[in-house]
Short mmCIF file of C-alpha atoms in Angstrom, two decimals:
data_model
loop_
_atom_site.label_atom_id
_atom_site.label_comp_id
_atom_site.label_asym_id
_atom_site.label_seq_id
_atom_site.Cartn_x
_atom_site.Cartn_y
_atom_site.Cartn_z
CA UNK N 1 39.16 190.09 19.24
CA UNK N 2 37.83 186.59 18.77
CA UNK N 3 38.65 184.88 15.50
CA UNK N 4 35.92 183.68 13.17
CA UNK N 5 36.75 180.09 14.17
CA UNK N 6 36.18 180.74 17.90
CA UNK N 7 33.44 178.76 19.60
CA UNK N 8 30.57 180.77 21.08
CA UNK N 9 30.18 179.31 24.57
CA UNK N 10 26.52 180.33 24.60
CA UNK N 11 25.94 177.71 21.91
CA UNK N 12 27.65 174.91 23.85
CA UNK N 13 25.23 172.70 25.85
CA UNK N 14 25.48 173.19 29.62
CA UNK N 15 26.10 169.48 30.11
CA UNK N 16 29.15 169.66 27.83
CA UNK N 17 30.47 172.73 29.63
CA UNK N 18 30.04 171.11 33.04
CA UNK N 19 31.69 167.89 31.87
CA UNK N 20 34.70 169.82 30.59
CA UNK N 21 34.86 171.97 33.74
CA UNK N 22 34.83 168.90 35.98
CA UNK N 23 37.49 167.25 33.82
CA UNK N 24 39.73 170.31 34.12
CA UNK N 25 39.21 170.49 37.89
CA UNK N 26 40.21 166.83 38.19
CA UNK N 27 43.20 167.38 35.92
CA UNK N 28 44.41 170.39 37.91
CA UNK N 29 45.66 168.08 40.67
CA UNK N 30 47.45 165.66 38.35
CA UNK N 31 51.25 165.80 38.09
CA UNK N 32 52.79 166.50 34.71
CA UNK N 33 53.88 163.40 32.78
CA UNK N 34 55.68 162.93 29.48
CA UNK N 35 55.53 159.32 28.37
CA UNK N 36 56.74 157.24 25.44
CA UNK N 37 55.09 153.93 24.55
CA UNK N 38 57.41 151.49 22.78
CA UNK N 39 56.47 148.06 21.54
CA UNK N 40 56.18 145.98 18.38
CA UNK N 41 52.96 145.91 16.32
CA UNK N 42 50.21 144.06 18.17
CA UNK N 43 51.77 144.53 21.62
CA UNK N 44 48.77 146.46 22.97
CA UNK N 45 49.95 150.08 22.92
CA UNK N 46 46.76 151.19 21.18
CA UNK N 47 44.63 149.48 23.84
CA UNK N 48 46.44 151.06 26.79
CA UNK N 49 47.06 154.61 25.52
CA UNK N 50 43.42 155.85 25.83
CA UNK N 51 43.30 154.69 29.47
CA UNK N 52 46.62 156.37 30.28
CA UNK N 53 45.54 159.53 28.44
CA UNK N 54 42.29 159.82 30.41
CA UNK N 55 43.74 158.81 33.77
CA UNK N 56 46.58 161.34 33.70
CA UNK N 57 44.95 164.07 31.54
CA UNK N 58 47.57 163.79 28.81
CA UNK N 59 47.36 164.40 25.09
CA UNK N 60 48.06 161.51 22.72
CA UNK N 61 50.65 162.41 20.10
CA UNK N 62 50.70 159.91 17.23
CA UNK N 63 53.18 161.06 14.60
CA UNK N 64 51.04 160.00 11.63
CA UNK N 65 48.01 161.93 12.93
CA UNK N 66 50.12 164.99 13.73
CA UNK N 67 51.69 165.05 10.28
CA UNK N 68 48.29 164.84 8.59
CA UNK N 69 46.91 167.60 10.86
CA UNK N 70 49.89 169.88 10.17
CA UNK N 71 49.57 169.33 6.42
CA UNK N 72 45.81 169.99 6.53
CA UNK N 73 46.29 173.15 8.62
CA UNK N 74 49.05 174.31 6.22
CA UNK N 75 51.37 175.28 9.06
CA UNK N 76 54.92 176.21 7.91
CA UNK N 77 56.16 172.77 9.02
CA UNK N 78 53.11 171.11 7.47
CA UNK N 79 53.86 172.76 4.12
CA UNK N 80 57.45 171.46 4.25
CA UNK N 81 56.21 167.98 5.20
CA UNK N 82 53.78 167.97 2.27
CA UNK N 83 56.55 168.97 -0.13
CA UNK N 84 58.59 165.97 1.01
CA UNK N 85 55.65 163.58 0.78
CA UNK N 86 54.67 164.85 -2.67
CA UNK N 87 58.19 164.00 -3.85
CA UNK N 88 57.85 160.52 -2.35
CA UNK N 89 60.50 161.32 0.26
CA UNK N 90 60.45 160.49 3.95
CA UNK N 91 59.65 163.40 6.25
CA UNK N 92 62.89 164.36 8.02
CA UNK N 93 63.38 163.74 11.72
CA UNK N 94 63.86 167.50 12.23
CA UNK N 95 60.42 168.19 10.76
CA UNK N 96 58.74 165.49 12.87
CA UNK N 97 60.36 166.81 16.07
CA UNK N 98 59.28 170.32 15.09
CA UNK N 99 55.69 169.16 14.60
CA UNK N 100 55.80 167.44 18.01
CA UNK N 101 57.12 170.71 19.47
CA UNK N 102 54.13 172.56 17.94
CA UNK N 103 51.62 169.98 19.16
CA UNK N 104 52.96 170.08 22.74
CA UNK N 105 51.93 173.74 23.04
CA UNK N 106 48.22 172.98 22.69
CA UNK N 107 46.07 173.41 25.85
CA UNK N 108 45.22 169.69 25.78
CA UNK N 109 48.92 168.93 26.32
CA UNK N 110 49.19 171.18 29.39
CA UNK N 111 49.68 168.19 31.72
CA UNK N 112 51.97 166.32 29.36
CA UNK N 113 51.75 163.82 26.54
CA UNK N 114 51.96 160.23 25.37
CA UNK N 115 54.21 159.71 22.36
CA UNK N 116 53.28 156.69 20.26
CA UNK N 117 55.22 155.74 17.12
CA UNK N 118 58.14 158.06 17.86
CA UNK N 119 61.05 157.88 18.46
CA UNK N 120 61.80 154.84 16.30
CA UNK N 121 65.59 155.27 16.26
CA UNK N 122 68.24 156.38 18.76
CA UNK N 123 68.95 159.43 16.58
CA UNK N 124 65.30 160.48 16.84
CA UNK N 125 65.36 159.92 20.61
CA UNK N 126 68.41 162.15 20.98
CA UNK N 127 66.81 164.86 18.83
CA UNK N 128 63.61 164.67 20.90
CA UNK N 129 65.56 164.95 24.16
CA UNK N 130 67.42 168.01 22.86
CA UNK N 131 64.16 169.72 21.90
CA UNK N 132 62.60 168.97 25.31
CA UNK N 133 65.73 170.12 27.13
CA UNK N 134 65.43 173.54 25.48
CA UNK N 135 61.97 173.78 27.06
CA UNK N 136 63.27 172.73 30.46
CA UNK N 137 61.41 169.40 30.49
CA UNK N 138 62.24 165.75 29.82
CA UNK N 139 60.70 162.34 29.21
CA UNK N 140 59.50 160.98 32.56
CA UNK N 141 58.80 157.37 31.65
CA UNK N 142 59.17 154.93 28.78
CA UNK N 143 56.73 152.02 28.84
CA UNK N 144 58.29 148.98 27.19
CA UNK N 145 55.57 146.63 25.91
CA UNK N 146 57.72 143.49 26.00
CA UNK N 147 56.37 140.42 24.22
CA UNK N 148 57.70 137.40 22.31
CA UNK N 149 57.47 137.40 18.51
CA UNK N 150 55.70 134.02 18.53
CA UNK N 151 52.87 135.40 20.68
CA UNK N 152 52.50 138.40 18.38
CA UNK N 153 52.28 136.13 15.35
CA UNK N 154 49.44 134.18 16.96
CA UNK N 155 47.67 137.43 17.94
CA UNK N 156 47.97 139.17 14.60
CA UNK N 157 47.78 136.46 11.96
CA UNK N 158 44.61 135.10 13.59
CA UNK N 159 42.71 138.39 13.07
CA UNK N 160 39.90 138.50 10.52
CA UNK N 161 37.43 141.30 9.85
CA UNK N 162 34.03 141.87 8.25
CA UNK N 163 34.85 144.85 5.99
CA UNK N 164 31.34 146.34 5.78
CA UNK N 165 30.74 146.57 9.54
CA UNK N 166 34.27 146.54 10.94
CA UNK N 167 33.44 143.56 13.17
CA UNK N 168 36.62 141.72 14.07
CA UNK N 169 37.24 138.09 14.93
CA UNK N 170 40.16 135.95 15.95
CA UNK N 171 40.55 132.31 15.00
CA UNK N 172 41.62 131.42 18.57
CA UNK N 173 40.42 134.14 20.94
CA UNK N 174 37.12 135.26 19.35
CA UNK N 175 36.25 132.87 16.51
CA UNK N 176 33.16 133.31 14.31
CA UNK N 177 30.42 130.70 14.66
CA UNK N 178 31.26 129.46 11.18
CA UNK N 179 34.94 129.71 10.13
CA UNK N 180 35.54 132.54 7.67
CA UNK N 181 31.97 133.88 7.89
CA UNK N 182 30.52 136.93 9.68
CA UNK N 183 28.11 135.94 12.49
CA UNK N 184 25.53 138.60 11.62
CA UNK N 185 25.40 138.77 7.83
CA UNK N 186 26.89 135.44 6.77
CA UNK N 187 29.24 137.36 4.48
CA UNK N 188 32.87 136.28 4.07
CA UNK N 189 35.57 137.64 6.35
CA UNK N 190 38.87 139.02 5.09
CA UNK N 191 42.36 139.33 6.50
CA UNK N 192 44.06 142.72 6.24
CA UNK N 193 47.33 142.81 4.31
CA UNK N 194 49.19 143.99 7.42
CA UNK N 195 47.96 140.95 9.38
CA UNK N 196 49.79 138.34 7.31
CA UNK N 197 52.84 136.47 8.63
CA UNK N 198 55.11 137.88 5.89
CA UNK N 199 54.24 141.53 6.59
CA UNK N 200 54.47 140.98 10.36
CA UNK N 201 57.95 139.46 10.01
CA UNK N 202 59.12 142.50 8.04
CA UNK N 203 57.69 144.90 10.64
CA UNK N 204 59.20 142.92 13.54
CA UNK N 205 62.61 142.82 11.85
CA UNK N 206 62.48 146.63 11.54
CA UNK N 207 61.42 146.97 15.18
CA UNK N 208 64.23 144.76 16.50
CA UNK N 209 66.87 146.46 14.35
CA UNK N 210 65.84 150.11 14.71
CA UNK N 211 63.62 150.57 17.76
CA UNK N 212 64.88 148.10 20.38
CA UNK N 213 68.09 150.18 20.76
CA UNK N 214 65.82 153.10 21.76
CA UNK N 215 64.74 151.08 24.81
CA UNK N 216 68.41 150.58 25.74
CA UNK N 217 69.02 154.31 25.26
CA UNK N 218 66.31 155.21 27.78
CA UNK N 219 67.20 152.28 30.05
CA UNK N 220 70.57 153.91 30.69
CA UNK N 221 68.67 157.01 31.84
CA UNK N 222 66.77 154.87 34.38
CA UNK N 223 63.27 155.67 33.10
CA UNK N 224 62.11 152.41 31.48
CA UNK N 225 59.25 150.40 32.98
CA UNK N 226 58.95 146.95 31.42
CA UNK N 227 55.44 145.56 31.00
CA UNK N 228 54.27 141.96 30.50
CA UNK N 229 52.54 142.75 27.21
CA UNK N 230 51.60 139.10 26.64
CA UNK N 231 49.06 139.34 29.48
CA UNK N 232 45.41 140.30 29.09
CA UNK N 233 44.62 144.01 28.53
CA UNK N 234 43.19 144.24 32.06
CA UNK N 235 46.35 142.81 33.61
CA UNK N 236 48.58 145.14 31.59
CA UNK N 237 46.44 148.09 32.70
CA UNK N 238 46.97 147.05 36.33
CA UNK N 239 50.74 146.95 35.74
CA UNK N 240 50.65 150.45 34.25
CA UNK N 241 48.72 151.75 37.25
CA UNK N 242 51.36 150.34 39.63
CA UNK N 243 54.10 152.45 38.12
CA UNK N 244 54.74 155.27 40.58
CA UNK N 245 56.04 158.70 39.52
CA UNK N 246 59.38 158.14 41.25
CA UNK N 247 59.65 154.36 40.89
CA UNK N 248 61.51 154.34 37.60
CA UNK N 249 62.06 150.58 37.50
CA UNK N 250 59.32 149.47 39.85
CA UNK N 251 58.05 146.71 37.56
CA UNK N 252 61.42 145.59 36.29
CA UNK N 253 62.71 144.26 39.60
CA UNK N 254 59.74 141.93 39.94
CA UNK N 255 60.05 140.81 36.32
CA UNK N 256 63.74 139.98 36.67
CA UNK N 257 63.01 137.83 39.72
CA UNK N 258 60.61 135.58 37.81
#
């Protein structure tokens, strides 16, 4: 018996049904992939993940979004996560891995997933691998968005936004016509707190200390593909597309020769 939340297909426009049917037919021929994107803030993971998701018919698992969804849905794990957050505590790694386990079972994750923002530590990576092993699967590829801190500082600290519209500018790459002023309204631009040099330094220090060892952990398993994240988004996309399913270090050999 259909639940009260079920969608009546008769009410769904034919165009939407056909679009979804064609998408599923295309996805049926795609191999399964389970990917992790690792890189410091501003390295371009958020730009590349939608393309990878659509190209390979994967679901995008961002830990923050999953936690909020589990809490909102009041799943058993979501209830436990909310209890921790209400006390001002960090959500345990076991809970996060459990929520990832739940999310992986959705139909949209049938062909695999992209994990973004997790694992951040070697302990989390080991826990994730153990959970996947119980299901008879494993991480296929880890994309390492490698980039120098100095380039990130230029990228991030140069960002300014118009809060009302969300229009974004960059002092070097996409400057406003008048410094500090929105092109359309003439209103002042602001810089987000996270885009300051001090906050960036703190986030980079945490990345180098906690998350870089995760790359080494997966490197030893032979599944890391290193990307030139300092390049333009289009060039990075081309690098991603060159990574073959069995060419674990296809990009790395060419990088090391440069």
